[in-house]
PDB file of C-alpha atoms and ligand atoms in Angstrom:
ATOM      1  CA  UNK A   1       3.244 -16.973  48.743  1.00 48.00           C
ATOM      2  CA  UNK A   2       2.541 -19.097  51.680  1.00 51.00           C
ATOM      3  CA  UNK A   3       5.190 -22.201  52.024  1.00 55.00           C
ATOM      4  CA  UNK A   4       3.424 -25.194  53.233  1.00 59.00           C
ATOM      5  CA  UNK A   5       4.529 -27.617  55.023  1.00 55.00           C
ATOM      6  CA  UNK A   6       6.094 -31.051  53.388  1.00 52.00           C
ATOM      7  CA  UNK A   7       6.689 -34.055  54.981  1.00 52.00           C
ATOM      8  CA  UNK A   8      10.289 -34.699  55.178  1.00 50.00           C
ATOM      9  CA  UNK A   9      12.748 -35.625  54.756  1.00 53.00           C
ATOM     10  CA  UNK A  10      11.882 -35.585  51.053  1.00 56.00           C
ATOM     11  CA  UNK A  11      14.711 -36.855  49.203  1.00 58.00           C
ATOM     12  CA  UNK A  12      14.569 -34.075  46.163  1.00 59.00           C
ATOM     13  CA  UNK A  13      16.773 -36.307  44.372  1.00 72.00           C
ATOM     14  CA  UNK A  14      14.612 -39.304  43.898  1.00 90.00           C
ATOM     15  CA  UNK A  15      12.036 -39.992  40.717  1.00 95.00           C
ATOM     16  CA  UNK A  16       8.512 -38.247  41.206  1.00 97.00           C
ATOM     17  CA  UNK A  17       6.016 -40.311  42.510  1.00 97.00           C
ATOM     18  CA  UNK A  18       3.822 -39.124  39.292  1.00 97.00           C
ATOM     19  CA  UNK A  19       5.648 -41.025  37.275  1.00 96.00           C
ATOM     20  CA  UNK A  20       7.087 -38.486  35.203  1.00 96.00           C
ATOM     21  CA  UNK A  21      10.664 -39.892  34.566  1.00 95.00           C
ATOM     22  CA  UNK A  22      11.868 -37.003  36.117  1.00 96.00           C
ATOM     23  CA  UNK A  23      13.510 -36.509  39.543  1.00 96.00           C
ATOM     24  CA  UNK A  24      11.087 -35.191  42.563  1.00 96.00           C
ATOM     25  CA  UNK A  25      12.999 -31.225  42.430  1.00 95.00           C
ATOM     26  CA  UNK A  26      12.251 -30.629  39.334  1.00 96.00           C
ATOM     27  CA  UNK A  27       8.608 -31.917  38.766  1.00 97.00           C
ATOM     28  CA  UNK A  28       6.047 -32.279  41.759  1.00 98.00           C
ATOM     29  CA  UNK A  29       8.503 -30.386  44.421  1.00 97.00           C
ATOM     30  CA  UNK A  30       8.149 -27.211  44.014  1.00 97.00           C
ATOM     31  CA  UNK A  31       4.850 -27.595  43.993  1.00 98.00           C
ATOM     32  CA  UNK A  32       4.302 -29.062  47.014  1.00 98.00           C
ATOM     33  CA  UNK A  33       6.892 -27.160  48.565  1.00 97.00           C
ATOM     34  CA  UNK A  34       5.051 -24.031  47.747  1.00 96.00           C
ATOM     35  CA  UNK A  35       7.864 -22.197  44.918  1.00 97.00           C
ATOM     36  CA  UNK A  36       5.359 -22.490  42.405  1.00 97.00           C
ATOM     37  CA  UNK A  37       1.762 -22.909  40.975  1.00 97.00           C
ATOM     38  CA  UNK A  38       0.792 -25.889  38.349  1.00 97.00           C
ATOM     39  CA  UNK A  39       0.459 -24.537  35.202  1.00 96.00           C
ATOM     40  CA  UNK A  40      -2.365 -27.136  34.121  1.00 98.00           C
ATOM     41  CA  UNK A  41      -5.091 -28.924  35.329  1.00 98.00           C
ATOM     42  CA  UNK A  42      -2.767 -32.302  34.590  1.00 98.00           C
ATOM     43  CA  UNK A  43       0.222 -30.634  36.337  1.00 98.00           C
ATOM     44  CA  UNK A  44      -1.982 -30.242  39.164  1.00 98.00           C
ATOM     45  CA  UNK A  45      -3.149 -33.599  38.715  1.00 98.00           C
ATOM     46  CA  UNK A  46      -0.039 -35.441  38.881  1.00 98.00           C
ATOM     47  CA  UNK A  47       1.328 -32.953  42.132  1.00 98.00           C
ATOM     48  CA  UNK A  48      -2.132 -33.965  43.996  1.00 98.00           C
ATOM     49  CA  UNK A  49      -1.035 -37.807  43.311  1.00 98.00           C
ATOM     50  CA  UNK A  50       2.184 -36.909  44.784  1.00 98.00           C
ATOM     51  CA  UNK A  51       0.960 -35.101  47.862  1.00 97.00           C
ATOM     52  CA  UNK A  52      -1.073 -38.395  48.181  1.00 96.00           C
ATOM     53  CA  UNK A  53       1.761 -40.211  48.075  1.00 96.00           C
ATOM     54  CA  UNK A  54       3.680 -38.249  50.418  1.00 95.00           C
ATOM     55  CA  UNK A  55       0.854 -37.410  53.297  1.00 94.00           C
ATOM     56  CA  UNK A  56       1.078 -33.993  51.706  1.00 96.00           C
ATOM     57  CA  UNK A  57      -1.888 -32.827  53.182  1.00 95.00           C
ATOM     58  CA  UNK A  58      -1.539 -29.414  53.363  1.00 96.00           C
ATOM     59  CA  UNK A  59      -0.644 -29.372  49.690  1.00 97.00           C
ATOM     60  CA  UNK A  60      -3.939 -31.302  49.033  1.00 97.00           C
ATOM     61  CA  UNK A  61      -6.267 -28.799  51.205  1.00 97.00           C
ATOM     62  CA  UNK A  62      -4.545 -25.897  49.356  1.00 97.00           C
ATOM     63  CA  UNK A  63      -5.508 -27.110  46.081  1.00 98.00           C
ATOM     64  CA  UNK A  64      -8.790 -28.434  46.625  1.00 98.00           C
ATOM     65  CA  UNK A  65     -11.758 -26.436  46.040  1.00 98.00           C
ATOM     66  CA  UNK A  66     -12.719 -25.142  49.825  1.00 96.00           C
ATOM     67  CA  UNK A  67     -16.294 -26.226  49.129  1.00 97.00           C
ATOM     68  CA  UNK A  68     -15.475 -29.286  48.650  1.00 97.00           C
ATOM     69  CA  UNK A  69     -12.617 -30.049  50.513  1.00 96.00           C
ATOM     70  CA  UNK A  70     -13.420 -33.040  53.107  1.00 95.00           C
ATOM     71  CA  UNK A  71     -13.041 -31.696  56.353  1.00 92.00           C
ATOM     72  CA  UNK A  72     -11.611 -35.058  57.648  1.00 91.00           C
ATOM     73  CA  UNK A  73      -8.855 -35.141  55.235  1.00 92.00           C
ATOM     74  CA  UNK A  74      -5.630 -36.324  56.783  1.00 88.00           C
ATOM     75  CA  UNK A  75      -3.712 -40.004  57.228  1.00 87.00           C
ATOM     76  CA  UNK A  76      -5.712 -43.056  56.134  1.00 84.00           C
ATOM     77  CA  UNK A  77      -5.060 -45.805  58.519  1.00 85.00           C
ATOM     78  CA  UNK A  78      -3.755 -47.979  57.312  1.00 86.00           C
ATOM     79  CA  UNK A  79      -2.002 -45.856  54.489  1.00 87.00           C
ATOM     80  CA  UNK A  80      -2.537 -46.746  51.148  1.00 92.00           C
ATOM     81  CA  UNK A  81       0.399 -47.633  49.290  1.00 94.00           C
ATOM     82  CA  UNK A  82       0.329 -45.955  46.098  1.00 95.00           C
ATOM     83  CA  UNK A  83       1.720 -48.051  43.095  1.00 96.00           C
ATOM     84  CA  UNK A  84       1.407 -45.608  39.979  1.00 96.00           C
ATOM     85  CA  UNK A  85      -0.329 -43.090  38.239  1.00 98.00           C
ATOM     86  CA  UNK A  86      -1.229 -42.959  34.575  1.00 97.00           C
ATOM     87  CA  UNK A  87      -3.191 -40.629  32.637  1.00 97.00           C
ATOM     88  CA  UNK A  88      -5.720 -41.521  30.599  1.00 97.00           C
ATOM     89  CA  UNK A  89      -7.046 -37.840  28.557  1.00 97.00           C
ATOM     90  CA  UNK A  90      -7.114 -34.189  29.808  1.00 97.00           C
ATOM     91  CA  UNK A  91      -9.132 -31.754  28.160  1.00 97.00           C
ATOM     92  CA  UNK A  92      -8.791 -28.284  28.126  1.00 98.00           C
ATOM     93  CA  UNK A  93      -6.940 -27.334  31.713  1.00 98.00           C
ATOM     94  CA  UNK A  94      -4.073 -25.459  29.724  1.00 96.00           C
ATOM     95  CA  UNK A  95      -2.952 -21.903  30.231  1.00 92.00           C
ATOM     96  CA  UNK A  96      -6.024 -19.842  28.606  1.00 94.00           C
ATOM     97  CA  UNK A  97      -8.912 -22.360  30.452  1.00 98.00           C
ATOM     98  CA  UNK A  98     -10.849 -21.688  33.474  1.00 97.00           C
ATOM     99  CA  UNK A  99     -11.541 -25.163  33.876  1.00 98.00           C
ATOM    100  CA  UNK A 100     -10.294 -28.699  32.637  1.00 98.00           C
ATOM    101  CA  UNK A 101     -10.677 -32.259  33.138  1.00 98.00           C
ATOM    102  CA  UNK A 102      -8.121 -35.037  33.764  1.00 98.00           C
ATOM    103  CA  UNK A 103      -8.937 -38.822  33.519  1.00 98.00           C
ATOM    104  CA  UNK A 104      -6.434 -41.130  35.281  1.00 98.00           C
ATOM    105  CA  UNK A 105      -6.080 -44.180  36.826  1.00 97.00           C
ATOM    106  CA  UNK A 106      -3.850 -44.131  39.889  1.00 97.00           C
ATOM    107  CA  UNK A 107      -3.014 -47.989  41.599  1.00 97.00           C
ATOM    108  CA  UNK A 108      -2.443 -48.723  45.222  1.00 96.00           C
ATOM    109  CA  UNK A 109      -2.503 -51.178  47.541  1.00 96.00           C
ATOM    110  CA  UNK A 110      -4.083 -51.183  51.241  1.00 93.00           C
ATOM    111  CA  UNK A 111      -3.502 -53.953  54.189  1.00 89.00           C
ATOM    112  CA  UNK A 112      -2.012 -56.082  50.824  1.00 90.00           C
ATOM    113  CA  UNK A 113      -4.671 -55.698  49.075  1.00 94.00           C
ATOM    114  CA  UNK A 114      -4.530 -53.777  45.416  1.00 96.00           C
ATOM    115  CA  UNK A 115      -7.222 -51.241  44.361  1.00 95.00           C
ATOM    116  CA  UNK A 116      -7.966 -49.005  41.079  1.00 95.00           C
ATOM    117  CA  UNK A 117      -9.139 -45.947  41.260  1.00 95.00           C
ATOM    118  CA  UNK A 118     -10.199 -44.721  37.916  1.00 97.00           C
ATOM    119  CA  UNK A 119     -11.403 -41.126  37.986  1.00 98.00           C
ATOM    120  CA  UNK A 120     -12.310 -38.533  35.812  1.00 98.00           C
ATOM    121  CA  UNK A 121     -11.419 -35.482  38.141  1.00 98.00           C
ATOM    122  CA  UNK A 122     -13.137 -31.562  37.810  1.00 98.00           C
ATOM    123  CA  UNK A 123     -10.619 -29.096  38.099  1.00 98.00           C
ATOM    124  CA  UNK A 124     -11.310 -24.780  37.890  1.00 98.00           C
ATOM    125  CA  UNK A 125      -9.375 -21.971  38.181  1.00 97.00           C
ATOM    126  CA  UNK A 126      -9.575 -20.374  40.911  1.00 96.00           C
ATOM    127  CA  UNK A 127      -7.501 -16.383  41.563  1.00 94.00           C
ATOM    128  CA  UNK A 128      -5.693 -17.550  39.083  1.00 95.00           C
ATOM    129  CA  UNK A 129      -4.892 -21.290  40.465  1.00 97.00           C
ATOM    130  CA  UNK A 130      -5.717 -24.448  39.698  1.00 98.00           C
ATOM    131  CA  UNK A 131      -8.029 -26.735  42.088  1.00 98.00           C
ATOM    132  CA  UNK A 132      -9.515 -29.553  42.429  1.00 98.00           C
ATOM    133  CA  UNK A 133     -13.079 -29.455  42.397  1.00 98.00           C
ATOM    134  CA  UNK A 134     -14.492 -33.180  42.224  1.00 98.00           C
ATOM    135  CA  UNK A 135     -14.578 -36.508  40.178  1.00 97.00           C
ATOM    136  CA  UNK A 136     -17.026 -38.937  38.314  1.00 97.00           C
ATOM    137  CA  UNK A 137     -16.139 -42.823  38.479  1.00 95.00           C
ATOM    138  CA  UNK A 138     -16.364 -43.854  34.470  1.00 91.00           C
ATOM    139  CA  UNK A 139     -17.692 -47.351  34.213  1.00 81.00           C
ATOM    140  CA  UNK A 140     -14.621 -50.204  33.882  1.00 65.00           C
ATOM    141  CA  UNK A 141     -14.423 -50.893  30.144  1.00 59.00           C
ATOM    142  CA  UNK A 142     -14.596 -54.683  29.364  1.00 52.00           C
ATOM    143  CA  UNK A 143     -11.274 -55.603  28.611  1.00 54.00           C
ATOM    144  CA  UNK A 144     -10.960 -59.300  26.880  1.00 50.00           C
TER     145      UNK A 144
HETATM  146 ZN1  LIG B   1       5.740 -35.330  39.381  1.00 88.14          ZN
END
């Protein structure tokens, strides 16, 4: 397997940008670091939100369908500061599916300002691997 490059330092020690509760070597890392392939379409998921996080974007070309992969992707200027990922449903995306969806809503901020982006992301199997495909934008619910 190819290893692809990671920013670092990446301090393996500290909590996973997902979210997860767990420390950053033993949930996104090895991911990103190349050791190993998400499982599911919501492992993938919350690794891709981490590789955001991190300016991973080798990580994010690698598991983003080629066809539509933006050629442009790389550093946002200025970065967005990402503020926290939740997930909303997944269906299917597990070990016996070809394809799966995740909903999420991920929060950052950019130049101080703070953004929502709610998605409903399009993920296939592809030899064997999870990737991204695309995403839909589901209409804000009216909260009271
Ligand atoms: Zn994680």
């Amino acid at each position: 397997m190819a290893r692809l490059n990671t920013p670092s330092p990446v301090v393996k020690t500290s909590a996973c940008p997902c979210g997860s509760g767990k420390a950053l070597a033993e949930c996104c890392g090895p991911y990103l670091a190349g050791e190993a392939h998400a499982e599911s379409a919501e492992r993938l998921m919350r690794s891709r939100y981490t590789a955001f996080t991190l300016e991973a974007y080798d990580y994010l070309r690698a598991t983003w369908h080629p066809e539509h992969c933006p050629s442009d992707l790389g550093p946002d200027d200025p970065p967005p500061r990402w503020l926290g990922l939740r997930i909303l449903a997944s269906s299917a995306g597990g070990p016996d599916d070809d394809q799966g969806t995740v909903e999420f809503v991920a929060r950052y901020k950019i130049g101080g300002r703070a953004h929502r982006l709610h998605e409903r992301s399009r993920f296939i199997r592809l030899e064997g691997h999870w990737v991204y495909v695309d995403g839909t934008f589901p209409a804000t619910r009216t909260t009271n």
